[in-house]
Amino acid sequence: KLEKLGIHTLQDLLFHLPLRYQDRTRIRPIGSLRPGDECVVVGEIKAADVLQGRRRSLLCRIQDGTGTLTLRFFHFNAGQKNALKPGGQLRCFGEARPGPSGLEMVHPEYRQQRDEGLVAVAETLTPVYPMTEGLQQNRVRALIQMVLDELDEQAIEELLPAPLRDKWQLWSLVDSLRYLHQPPADADQNLMLEGKHPAQRRLAFEELLAHNLSLQKIRLKTREQGAPALPAQQSLIPRFLDGLPFPLTGAQQRVSAEVSNDLSQPFPMLRLVQGDVGSGKTVVAALAALQAVENGLQAAVMAPTEILAEQHYINFSNWLEPLGIEVAWLAGKLKGKARKEQLAKIVDGSAKVVVGTHALFQEEVVFHDLGLVVVDEQHRFGVHQRLSLREKGRNGDCAPHQLIMTATPIPRTLTMSAYADLDCSIIDELPPGRTPVNTVLIPDTRRNDVIERVRAACREGRQLYWVCTLIEESEQLQCQAAEVTCEQLRETLPELRIGLVHGRMKPAEKAEIMAQFKAAELDLLVATTVIEVGVDVPNASVMIIENPERLGLAQLHQLRGRVGRGSVESFCVLMYQQPLSQTGKERLAVMRQTTDGFKIAEKDLELRGPGEVLGTRQTGDMQFRIADLQRDSDLLTRVRQLAGQMADYPHQSQQLVWRWLGRGEEYGNV
Ligand code: ADP
Ligand code: MG
């Protein structure tokens, strides 16, 4: 049963912290009780009667001179009733609730008080622990009490070195644990409920530190591996830049220089590139790939979805083939002869750049000489997937360089925790000439108005997206919904040329429709959220998103980034389903107020929490026992500084990772 609570060792018991506390340290006058108070009272029994009603119940009335309280029992036996003799003293603990005749306690704990003068109360607050079926609160309390009785520095090692603890004014581990399991009567319960007590912060700090150290460890191990040094050769890159129809932005230049410098080192680059939607990350990736190719090595570019991988394949082919570089393509759906051909080009090294989905990292794919891995839209991959990529590119003692690009900005606190193993570059500038998108919120009761606006916009020569969102996490349902919507729109707007793309169509079909839309042969494109990534049609200037309340802010931001790419004023219509929850309202309001992806990401974190923001895959990696990234975000800077100083304490560092992350080999052994 303990195992169900994640408790395997005595130490786990110690870290099984109370959810809240009961105050049994003093006896409250009955007259002072308010509904909801959970407390101890002592009173004289005035009456005990069985009430025959809809539900038979035993009612016992007690008085203490300040007021009267009713005790109500639905489960009782005759012996119990008979023991409650008028005149006796009763001590009870329970929650006061409003009843038919004043305050009452339902099924309180109670005890007869033989000697009126002798009223023992608890010395500390009483912990209430998370429980599981079949395991009583009292049993958990007793077990933890046993461990606490033995608790001292010998029983559990203090892993934060004293000088550092003093410097950062952190409580000792033993003091913190004792305090949290047995807080003194005057402890600030509100502070503890918020998780902000110094004892809790000390533990959260330690846990965050352990996570940080484990990522550092991964980072160090990777650094220890050699990597091929890939200095910039000035051969392909100038030709590539000359061929681009635009100059790089200052931010693109800065970030590319950082990447270029990393690549020239004899140990693996581990760099995260963040940039808002449309900030031009693809060019930065292409420049990195070219630097690998200039040095005679291969570069792999991986995207999380087929449609995005295709888009990259098209871009990279267009850019690189004129330079005489062959680009290979691999996705799960590629089968038979075509697949064999691509695999052959990858293994014999004739394909210098390989673009694909995670199919790139299947066993059968063998690279000739992989020097660089670019992973786009990182937030869908977890730390463990990142590790497996590193393995894949391993060539003898050498690891490939790694460039990770996120689709949308990640809040700083999350970067500092989830990505502590990476260096970070930020493209903080959009290419010139973008016009900010006007975002409007419209309830779906005004669907007909929206349809009329679509008609009018098309008459002006605009192109539009109509995005159907998930009904559930079912691709099939989503595609059906898009099909139905498309039919309805075709009926209502017969004069428009309307196309449909969704995730269940064949890649060739999708590409065909996208090409038509790009060539302005379609006025309106009905799509599922598959267009979230990768689609680039500058003439499309209006996007209607149905049921935007179902999507995360980052995803909405990503979708909205598909418009506002040309020079005309763009619109994004969020057609929400009424009624919206309070959070729903707040979230959509954020979309209207700002187009800054970094601000949106912070807000998303605040409203939805880290698991949602990083994506489900990532959540598993981000599970904390005590820390909470939102609540404890202010600790992260200090955690990082302290992690740096832990280098002098290898034993403690190792133990910390073990204590909090288990001996999970996946973390240590890279
Ligand atoms: P994201 O960062 O969202 O991946 P992309 O790399 O897809 O952005 O770039 C978005 C669009 O901006 C593309 O059409 C790309 O060609 C264009 N672009 C990229 N860099 C520049 C630039 N320096 N000046 C003008 N347009 C650019
Ligand atoms: Mg991109």
GROMACS .gro file of C-alpha atoms in nm, residues 277 305-308 311 377 380 464-469 475 478 482 499-505 510-511 513-514 517 524-537 540 542-546 551 555-563 565 572:
model
   61
  277VAL     CA    1   0.726   3.238  -3.465
  305THR     CA    2   0.561   1.622  -3.762
  306GLU     CA    3   0.556   1.506  -4.117
  307ILE     CA    4   0.418   1.831  -4.253
  308LEU     CA    5   0.689   2.036  -4.090
  311GLN     CA    6   0.833   2.199  -4.541
  377GLU     CA    7   1.034   2.233  -3.234
  380ARG     CA    8   0.765   1.820  -2.806
  464LEU     CA    9  -0.788   3.297  -4.543
  465TYR     CA   10  -0.732   3.003  -4.312
  466TRP     CA   11  -1.019   2.841  -4.124
  467VAL     CA   12  -0.878   2.624  -3.848
  468CYS     CA   13  -1.076   2.347  -3.680
  469THR     CA   14  -0.934   2.245  -3.345
  475GLU     CA   15  -0.692   1.296  -3.497
  478GLN     CA   16  -1.056   1.634  -3.579
  482ALA     CA   17  -1.277   1.971  -4.063
  499GLY     CA   18  -0.962   2.361  -5.003
  500LEU     CA   19  -0.916   2.121  -4.716
  501VAL     CA   20  -0.604   1.982  -4.550
  502HIS     CA   21  -0.585   1.751  -4.254
  503GLY     CA   22  -0.346   1.508  -4.097
  504ARG     CA   23  -0.501   1.194  -4.243
  505MET     CA   24  -0.449   1.292  -4.605
  510LYS     CA   25  -0.160   1.769  -4.878
  511ALA     CA   26   0.130   1.907  -5.078
  513ILE     CA   27  -0.358   2.150  -5.178
  514MET     CA   28  -0.090   2.359  -5.009
  517PHE     CA   29  -0.323   2.773  -5.178
  524LEU     CA   30  -1.001   2.966  -4.826
  525LEU     CA   31  -0.810   2.681  -4.668
  526VAL     CA   32  -0.995   2.475  -4.410
  527ALA     CA   33  -0.741   2.298  -4.196
  528THR     CA   34  -0.688   2.110  -3.876
  529THR     CA   35  -0.409   2.223  -3.647
  530VAL     CA   36  -0.163   2.044  -3.877
  531ILE     CA   37  -0.097   2.381  -4.034
  532GLU     CA   38   0.032   2.496  -3.700
  533VAL     CA   39   0.384   2.439  -3.811
  534GLY     CA   40   0.567   2.498  -4.128
  535VAL     CA   41   0.313   2.657  -4.356
  536ASP     CA   42   0.432   2.976  -4.517
  537VAL     CA   43   0.188   3.164  -4.742
  540ALA     CA   44  -0.287   3.474  -4.642
  542VAL     CA   45  -0.690   3.628  -4.214
  543MET     CA   46  -0.718   3.329  -3.984
  544ILE     CA   47  -1.033   3.208  -3.818
  545ILE     CA   48  -0.975   2.967  -3.531
  546GLU     CA   49  -1.272   2.771  -3.406
  551LEU     CA   50  -0.568   2.511  -2.738
  555GLN     CA   51  -0.016   2.670  -2.994
  556LEU     CA   52  -0.253   2.958  -3.069
  557HIS     CA   53   0.043   3.188  -3.103
  558GLN     CA   54   0.209   2.945  -3.337
  559LEU     CA   55  -0.106   2.919  -3.549
  560ARG     CA   56  -0.154   3.293  -3.558
  561GLY     CA   57   0.204   3.327  -3.676
  562ARG     CA   58   0.087   3.185  -4.012
  563VAL     CA   59  -0.072   3.521  -4.093
  565ARG     CA   60   0.372   3.748  -4.301
  572CYS     CA   61  -0.697   3.658  -3.641
   0.00000   0.00000   0.00000
